[in-house]
Amino acid sequence: QLQVVQSGGGSVQPGGSLRLSCAASGFTLGYYGIGWFRQAPGKEREGISCFGSGGGSTWHADSVKGRFTISRDNAKDTVYLQMNNLKPEDTAVYYCAARGGFWRATMTTCRLWDEYAYWGQGTPVTVSS
């Protein structure tokens, strides 16, 4: 079965850090571009960060730029989202997704959520004092 498996997340105080991980089962994640999305209660899904295909391009939403960093470990075939200086408004369920094809990471391409073929199960992140 082809699936994306997420780990990490949890609860943290404002200003704290968390790292989310995204791995694949049944396929090689490194052959895909990767997007990170989040959905807060009562809000629409938001694309926040992504790697384009080949991993040569990245994009971060303005809401997380300078605080969140997407990276990948090819040896472990894993993608990470390092989240620093977390704010209460970052509270959401975070999703990792894999997308095939050849594409470069831009705000437009990263946020085409229906182009992603495989989605992780989601992991909650709560930022609260």
Short mmCIF file of N, CA and C in Angstrom, two decimals:
data_model
loop_
_atom_site.label_atom_id
_atom_site.label_comp_id
_atom_site.label_asym_id
_atom_site.label_seq_id
_atom_site.Cartn_x
_atom_site.Cartn_y
_atom_site.Cartn_z
N GLN A 1 0.85 -1.18 0.00
CA GLN A 1 0.00 0.00 0.00
C GLN A 1 0.89 1.24 0.00
N LEU A 2 0.59 2.17 -0.87
CA LEU A 2 1.37 3.39 -0.99
C LEU A 2 0.80 4.42 -0.04
N GLN A 3 1.62 4.90 0.85
CA GLN A 3 1.13 5.92 1.77
C GLN A 3 2.26 6.78 2.28
N VAL A 4 1.87 7.95 2.72
CA VAL A 4 2.80 8.88 3.35
C VAL A 4 2.57 8.81 4.85
N VAL A 5 3.65 8.70 5.58
CA VAL A 5 3.57 8.55 7.03
C VAL A 5 4.22 9.74 7.70
N GLN A 6 3.47 10.41 8.54
CA GLN A 6 3.96 11.58 9.24
C GLN A 6 4.28 11.25 10.69
N SER A 7 5.19 12.02 11.25
CA SER A 7 5.48 11.92 12.68
C SER A 7 5.91 13.30 13.17
N GLY A 8 5.95 13.42 14.48
CA GLY A 8 6.30 14.70 15.08
C GLY A 8 5.04 15.43 15.50
N GLY A 9 5.16 16.68 15.76
CA GLY A 9 4.03 17.46 16.19
C GLY A 9 3.82 17.36 17.69
N GLY A 10 2.73 17.93 18.16
CA GLY A 10 2.44 17.92 19.59
C GLY A 10 2.08 19.30 20.09
N SER A 11 2.32 19.52 21.36
CA SER A 11 1.99 20.80 21.99
C SER A 11 3.26 21.52 22.43
N VAL A 12 3.24 22.82 22.27
CA VAL A 12 4.41 23.62 22.61
C VAL A 12 3.96 25.02 23.01
N GLN A 13 4.76 25.69 23.80
CA GLN A 13 4.45 27.06 24.19
C GLN A 13 4.87 28.02 23.08
N PRO A 14 4.27 29.19 23.03
CA PRO A 14 4.70 30.19 22.04
C PRO A 14 6.20 30.45 22.12
N GLY A 15 6.80 30.54 20.95
CA GLY A 15 8.25 30.71 20.88
C GLY A 15 9.01 29.41 20.79
N GLY A 16 8.32 28.31 21.00
CA GLY A 16 8.97 27.00 20.97
C GLY A 16 9.15 26.48 19.56
N SER A 17 9.72 25.28 19.48
CA SER A 17 10.03 24.66 18.20
C SER A 17 9.50 23.22 18.15
N LEU A 18 9.20 22.80 16.95
CA LEU A 18 8.81 21.42 16.68
C LEU A 18 9.34 21.04 15.31
N ARG A 19 9.54 19.75 15.10
CA ARG A 19 9.92 19.27 13.79
C ARG A 19 8.97 18.16 13.36
N LEU A 20 8.42 18.33 12.18
CA LEU A 20 7.56 17.32 11.59
C LEU A 20 8.35 16.52 10.57
N SER A 21 8.05 15.24 10.49
CA SER A 21 8.72 14.36 9.54
C SER A 21 7.69 13.73 8.61
N CYS A 22 8.16 13.45 7.41
CA CYS A 22 7.29 12.89 6.38
C CYS A 22 8.08 11.81 5.66
N ALA A 23 7.61 10.57 5.70
CA ALA A 23 8.26 9.47 5.03
C ALA A 23 7.23 8.72 4.19
N ALA A 24 7.72 7.84 3.35
CA ALA A 24 6.81 7.11 2.46
C ALA A 24 6.88 5.61 2.72
N SER A 25 5.78 4.98 2.49
CA SER A 25 5.70 3.52 2.55
C SER A 25 5.23 3.01 1.20
N GLY A 26 6.05 2.17 0.58
CA GLY A 26 5.65 1.59 -0.69
C GLY A 26 6.14 2.34 -1.92
N PHE A 27 6.78 3.48 -1.71
CA PHE A 27 7.36 4.20 -2.84
C PHE A 27 8.50 5.07 -2.33
N THR A 28 9.26 5.65 -3.25
CA THR A 28 10.40 6.49 -2.89
C THR A 28 9.99 7.95 -2.90
N LEU A 29 10.01 8.52 -1.71
CA LEU A 29 9.57 9.90 -1.57
C LEU A 29 10.45 10.86 -2.36
N GLY A 30 11.71 10.51 -2.53
CA GLY A 30 12.64 11.38 -3.22
C GLY A 30 12.32 11.63 -4.67
N TYR A 31 11.47 10.81 -5.25
CA TYR A 31 11.08 11.01 -6.65
C TYR A 31 9.94 12.01 -6.80
N TYR A 32 9.45 12.51 -5.68
CA TYR A 32 8.28 13.37 -5.69
C TYR A 32 8.58 14.75 -5.12
N GLY A 33 7.84 15.73 -5.59
CA GLY A 33 7.82 17.00 -4.90
C GLY A 33 6.94 16.85 -3.67
N ILE A 34 7.23 17.64 -2.66
CA ILE A 34 6.54 17.51 -1.37
C ILE A 34 5.95 18.83 -0.95
N GLY A 35 4.74 18.77 -0.46
CA GLY A 35 4.11 19.96 0.07
C GLY A 35 3.68 19.75 1.51
N TRP A 36 3.78 20.83 2.27
CA TRP A 36 3.25 20.83 3.63
C TRP A 36 2.04 21.76 3.65
N PHE A 37 0.96 21.26 4.20
CA PHE A 37 -0.28 22.01 4.33
C PHE A 37 -0.70 22.01 5.79
N ARG A 38 -1.58 22.93 6.13
CA ARG A 38 -2.15 22.91 7.47
C ARG A 38 -3.60 23.37 7.39
N GLN A 39 -4.36 22.92 8.35
CA GLN A 39 -5.76 23.33 8.43
C GLN A 39 -6.10 23.58 9.88
N ALA A 40 -6.42 24.81 10.16
CA ALA A 40 -6.83 25.20 11.50
C ALA A 40 -8.34 25.02 11.63
N PRO A 41 -8.84 24.86 12.85
CA PRO A 41 -10.29 24.68 13.04
C PRO A 41 -11.07 25.82 12.41
N GLY A 42 -12.04 25.46 11.60
CA GLY A 42 -12.89 26.45 10.98
C GLY A 42 -12.28 27.22 9.83
N LYS A 43 -11.09 26.81 9.42
CA LYS A 43 -10.42 27.51 8.32
C LYS A 43 -10.13 26.56 7.17
N GLU A 44 -9.84 27.14 6.02
CA GLU A 44 -9.52 26.32 4.86
C GLU A 44 -8.09 25.79 4.96
N ARG A 45 -7.84 24.72 4.23
CA ARG A 45 -6.50 24.18 4.14
C ARG A 45 -5.56 25.21 3.51
N GLU A 46 -4.38 25.32 4.07
CA GLU A 46 -3.42 26.32 3.62
C GLU A 46 -2.10 25.64 3.27
N GLY A 47 -1.61 25.87 2.07
CA GLY A 47 -0.29 25.39 1.71
C GLY A 47 0.75 26.32 2.29
N ILE A 48 1.73 25.78 2.98
CA ILE A 48 2.69 26.65 3.67
C ILE A 48 4.13 26.47 3.22
N SER A 49 4.45 25.32 2.64
CA SER A 49 5.84 25.10 2.27
C SER A 49 5.92 23.93 1.30
N CYS A 50 6.88 23.96 0.40
CA CYS A 50 7.02 22.80 -0.48
C CYS A 50 8.39 22.72 -1.13
N PHE A 51 8.71 21.52 -1.56
CA PHE A 51 9.83 21.24 -2.44
C PHE A 51 9.27 20.96 -3.82
N GLY A 52 9.83 21.57 -4.84
CA GLY A 52 9.47 21.18 -6.19
C GLY A 52 10.09 19.83 -6.53
N SER A 53 9.72 19.27 -7.65
CA SER A 53 10.27 17.99 -8.05
C SER A 53 11.79 18.11 -8.21
N GLY A 54 12.48 17.08 -7.76
CA GLY A 54 13.94 17.11 -7.77
C GLY A 54 14.53 17.81 -6.58
N GLY A 55 13.70 18.48 -5.81
CA GLY A 55 14.18 19.11 -4.59
C GLY A 55 15.00 20.35 -4.79
N GLY A 56 15.07 20.85 -6.03
CA GLY A 56 15.94 22.00 -6.28
C GLY A 56 15.31 23.33 -5.99
N SER A 57 14.02 23.36 -5.75
CA SER A 57 13.34 24.63 -5.49
C SER A 57 12.47 24.47 -4.26
N THR A 58 12.35 25.53 -3.50
CA THR A 58 11.49 25.53 -2.33
C THR A 58 10.66 26.80 -2.30
N TRP A 59 9.60 26.74 -1.54
CA TRP A 59 8.73 27.91 -1.35
C TRP A 59 8.17 27.84 0.06
N HIS A 60 8.07 29.01 0.68
CA HIS A 60 7.43 29.13 1.99
C HIS A 60 6.42 30.27 1.94
N ALA A 61 5.28 30.05 2.54
CA ALA A 61 4.28 31.11 2.64
C ALA A 61 4.79 32.25 3.51
N ASP A 62 4.30 33.44 3.25
CA ASP A 62 4.72 34.60 4.05
C ASP A 62 4.44 34.40 5.53
N SER A 63 3.38 33.66 5.83
CA SER A 63 2.98 33.47 7.22
C SER A 63 4.00 32.65 8.02
N VAL A 64 4.87 31.90 7.32
CA VAL A 64 5.84 31.06 8.01
C VAL A 64 7.28 31.37 7.61
N LYS A 65 7.45 32.21 6.64
CA LYS A 65 8.80 32.50 6.13
C LYS A 65 9.67 33.05 7.24
N GLY A 66 10.88 32.53 7.31
CA GLY A 66 11.81 32.94 8.36
C GLY A 66 11.65 32.17 9.65
N ARG A 67 10.57 31.41 9.78
CA ARG A 67 10.35 30.62 10.99
C ARG A 67 10.33 29.12 10.68
N PHE A 68 9.78 28.75 9.54
CA PHE A 68 9.68 27.35 9.15
C PHE A 68 10.68 27.07 8.02
N THR A 69 11.24 25.86 8.04
CA THR A 69 12.17 25.47 6.99
C THR A 69 11.88 24.04 6.55
N ILE A 70 11.72 23.87 5.25
CA ILE A 70 11.54 22.53 4.70
C ILE A 70 12.91 21.99 4.29
N SER A 71 13.14 20.72 4.57
CA SER A 71 14.41 20.11 4.21
C SER A 71 14.17 18.63 3.94
N ARG A 72 15.17 18.00 3.35
CA ARG A 72 15.02 16.57 3.10
C ARG A 72 16.33 15.85 3.33
N ASP A 73 16.22 14.64 3.81
CA ASP A 73 17.37 13.76 4.01
C ASP A 73 17.22 12.63 3.00
N ASN A 74 17.98 12.70 1.93
CA ASN A 74 17.83 11.71 0.87
C ASN A 74 18.22 10.31 1.33
N ALA A 75 19.19 10.23 2.23
CA ALA A 75 19.61 8.92 2.71
C ALA A 75 18.49 8.23 3.48
N LYS A 76 17.70 9.02 4.18
CA LYS A 76 16.58 8.47 4.95
C LYS A 76 15.27 8.55 4.17
N ASP A 77 15.33 9.18 2.98
CA ASP A 77 14.13 9.37 2.16
C ASP A 77 13.02 10.02 2.99
N THR A 78 13.38 11.06 3.68
CA THR A 78 12.46 11.73 4.60
C THR A 78 12.51 13.24 4.37
N VAL A 79 11.36 13.86 4.49
CA VAL A 79 11.27 15.32 4.39
C VAL A 79 10.87 15.85 5.76
N TYR A 80 11.43 16.98 6.11
CA TYR A 80 11.16 17.58 7.42
C TYR A 80 10.58 18.98 7.27
N LEU A 81 9.84 19.37 8.26
CA LEU A 81 9.42 20.76 8.39
C LEU A 81 9.85 21.21 9.79
N GLN A 82 10.89 22.00 9.84
CA GLN A 82 11.36 22.54 11.11
C GLN A 82 10.59 23.81 11.39
N MET A 83 9.94 23.87 12.52
CA MET A 83 9.10 25.00 12.87
C MET A 83 9.66 25.66 14.12
N ASN A 84 10.12 26.88 13.97
CA ASN A 84 10.69 27.64 15.08
C ASN A 84 9.82 28.85 15.39
N ASN A 85 10.03 29.40 16.57
CA ASN A 85 9.29 30.59 16.99
C ASN A 85 7.79 30.43 16.72
N LEU A 86 7.26 29.34 17.18
CA LEU A 86 5.85 29.03 16.93
C LEU A 86 4.94 30.02 17.63
N LYS A 87 3.83 30.29 16.96
CA LYS A 87 2.85 31.25 17.46
C LYS A 87 1.50 30.54 17.64
N PRO A 88 0.64 31.07 18.47
CA PRO A 88 -0.68 30.44 18.64
C PRO A 88 -1.43 30.27 17.32
N GLU A 89 -1.23 31.18 16.39
CA GLU A 89 -1.92 31.07 15.10
C GLU A 89 -1.37 29.95 14.22
N ASP A 90 -0.29 29.32 14.64
CA ASP A 90 0.21 28.15 13.93
C ASP A 90 -0.52 26.87 14.34
N THR A 91 -1.37 26.97 15.32
CA THR A 91 -2.14 25.80 15.76
C THR A 91 -3.00 25.28 14.63
N ALA A 92 -2.83 24.01 14.28
CA ALA A 92 -3.54 23.42 13.15
C ALA A 92 -3.16 21.94 13.07
N VAL A 93 -3.85 21.25 12.19
CA VAL A 93 -3.42 19.91 11.80
C VAL A 93 -2.56 20.08 10.55
N TYR A 94 -1.39 19.49 10.59
CA TYR A 94 -0.42 19.64 9.51
C TYR A 94 -0.38 18.36 8.67
N TYR A 95 -0.33 18.56 7.37
CA TYR A 95 -0.33 17.45 6.44
C TYR A 95 0.87 17.54 5.50
N CYS A 96 1.44 16.40 5.22
CA CYS A 96 2.48 16.27 4.21
C CYS A 96 1.85 15.57 3.01
N ALA A 97 2.25 15.98 1.81
CA ALA A 97 1.69 15.38 0.60
C ALA A 97 2.76 15.27 -0.47
N ALA A 98 2.64 14.23 -1.30
CA ALA A 98 3.61 13.99 -2.37
C ALA A 98 2.94 14.15 -3.73
N ARG A 99 3.68 14.77 -4.62
CA ARG A 99 3.14 15.07 -5.94
C ARG A 99 4.15 14.71 -7.02
N GLY A 100 3.75 13.98 -8.00
CA GLY A 100 4.64 13.58 -9.08
C GLY A 100 4.73 14.64 -10.16
N GLY A 101 5.38 14.27 -11.24
CA GLY A 101 5.53 15.19 -12.35
C GLY A 101 6.73 16.10 -12.18
N PHE A 102 6.91 16.98 -13.14
CA PHE A 102 8.03 17.92 -13.10
C PHE A 102 7.46 19.31 -12.84
N TRP A 103 7.84 19.89 -11.71
CA TRP A 103 7.32 21.21 -11.38
C TRP A 103 8.27 21.94 -10.45
N ARG A 104 8.22 23.24 -10.54
CA ARG A 104 9.06 24.09 -9.73
C ARG A 104 8.21 24.69 -8.62
N ALA A 105 8.79 24.82 -7.45
CA ALA A 105 8.05 25.30 -6.29
C ALA A 105 7.80 26.80 -6.39
N THR A 106 6.54 27.16 -6.48
CA THR A 106 6.09 28.56 -6.40
C THR A 106 4.84 28.58 -5.55
N MET A 107 4.37 29.75 -5.20
CA MET A 107 3.15 29.84 -4.42
C MET A 107 2.02 29.13 -5.16
N THR A 108 1.94 29.34 -6.45
CA THR A 108 0.84 28.76 -7.22
C THR A 108 0.94 27.24 -7.29
N THR A 109 2.12 26.73 -7.63
CA THR A 109 2.25 25.27 -7.79
C THR A 109 2.14 24.55 -6.46
N CYS A 110 2.70 25.13 -5.43
CA CYS A 110 2.69 24.46 -4.14
C CYS A 110 1.29 24.31 -3.58
N ARG A 111 0.42 25.24 -3.88
CA ARG A 111 -0.90 25.25 -3.27
C ARG A 111 -1.97 24.52 -4.08
N LEU A 112 -1.56 23.86 -5.17
CA LEU A 112 -2.52 23.07 -5.95
C LEU A 112 -2.74 21.74 -5.24
N TRP A 113 -3.50 21.77 -4.18
CA TRP A 113 -3.61 20.61 -3.30
C TRP A 113 -4.17 19.39 -4.02
N ASP A 114 -5.01 19.61 -5.05
CA ASP A 114 -5.60 18.46 -5.73
C ASP A 114 -4.63 17.80 -6.70
N GLU A 115 -3.44 18.37 -6.87
CA GLU A 115 -2.41 17.76 -7.71
C GLU A 115 -1.55 16.77 -6.93
N TYR A 116 -1.71 16.75 -5.62
CA TYR A 116 -0.91 15.85 -4.79
C TYR A 116 -1.57 14.48 -4.72
N ALA A 117 -0.80 13.45 -5.00
CA ALA A 117 -1.37 12.11 -5.11
C ALA A 117 -1.46 11.38 -3.77
N TYR A 118 -0.50 11.65 -2.91
CA TYR A 118 -0.44 10.91 -1.65
C TYR A 118 -0.39 11.88 -0.48
N TRP A 119 -1.22 11.60 0.50
CA TRP A 119 -1.34 12.47 1.67
C TRP A 119 -1.04 11.70 2.94
N GLY A 120 -0.37 12.39 3.85
CA GLY A 120 -0.16 11.83 5.17
C GLY A 120 -1.43 11.88 6.00
N GLN A 121 -1.34 11.28 7.16
CA GLN A 121 -2.53 11.14 8.01
C GLN A 121 -2.85 12.41 8.79
N GLY A 122 -1.94 13.36 8.76
CA GLY A 122 -2.13 14.59 9.51
C GLY A 122 -1.60 14.45 10.92
N THR A 123 -1.00 15.53 11.40
CA THR A 123 -0.51 15.53 12.78
C THR A 123 -0.85 16.87 13.42
N PRO A 124 -1.45 16.85 14.59
CA PRO A 124 -1.86 18.10 15.22
C PRO A 124 -0.69 18.83 15.87
N VAL A 125 -0.70 20.13 15.73
CA VAL A 125 0.25 21.01 16.39
C VAL A 125 -0.55 22.04 17.17
N THR A 126 -0.27 22.15 18.45
CA THR A 126 -0.95 23.11 19.31
C THR A 126 0.07 24.02 19.94
N VAL A 127 -0.13 25.31 19.76
CA VAL A 127 0.77 26.31 20.34
C VAL A 127 -0.05 27.12 21.33
N SER A 128 0.27 26.95 22.58
CA SER A 128 -0.53 27.59 23.62
C SER A 128 0.31 27.74 24.87
N SER A 129 0.02 28.82 25.60
CA SER A 129 0.69 29.01 26.88
C SER A 129 -0.15 28.46 28.01
#
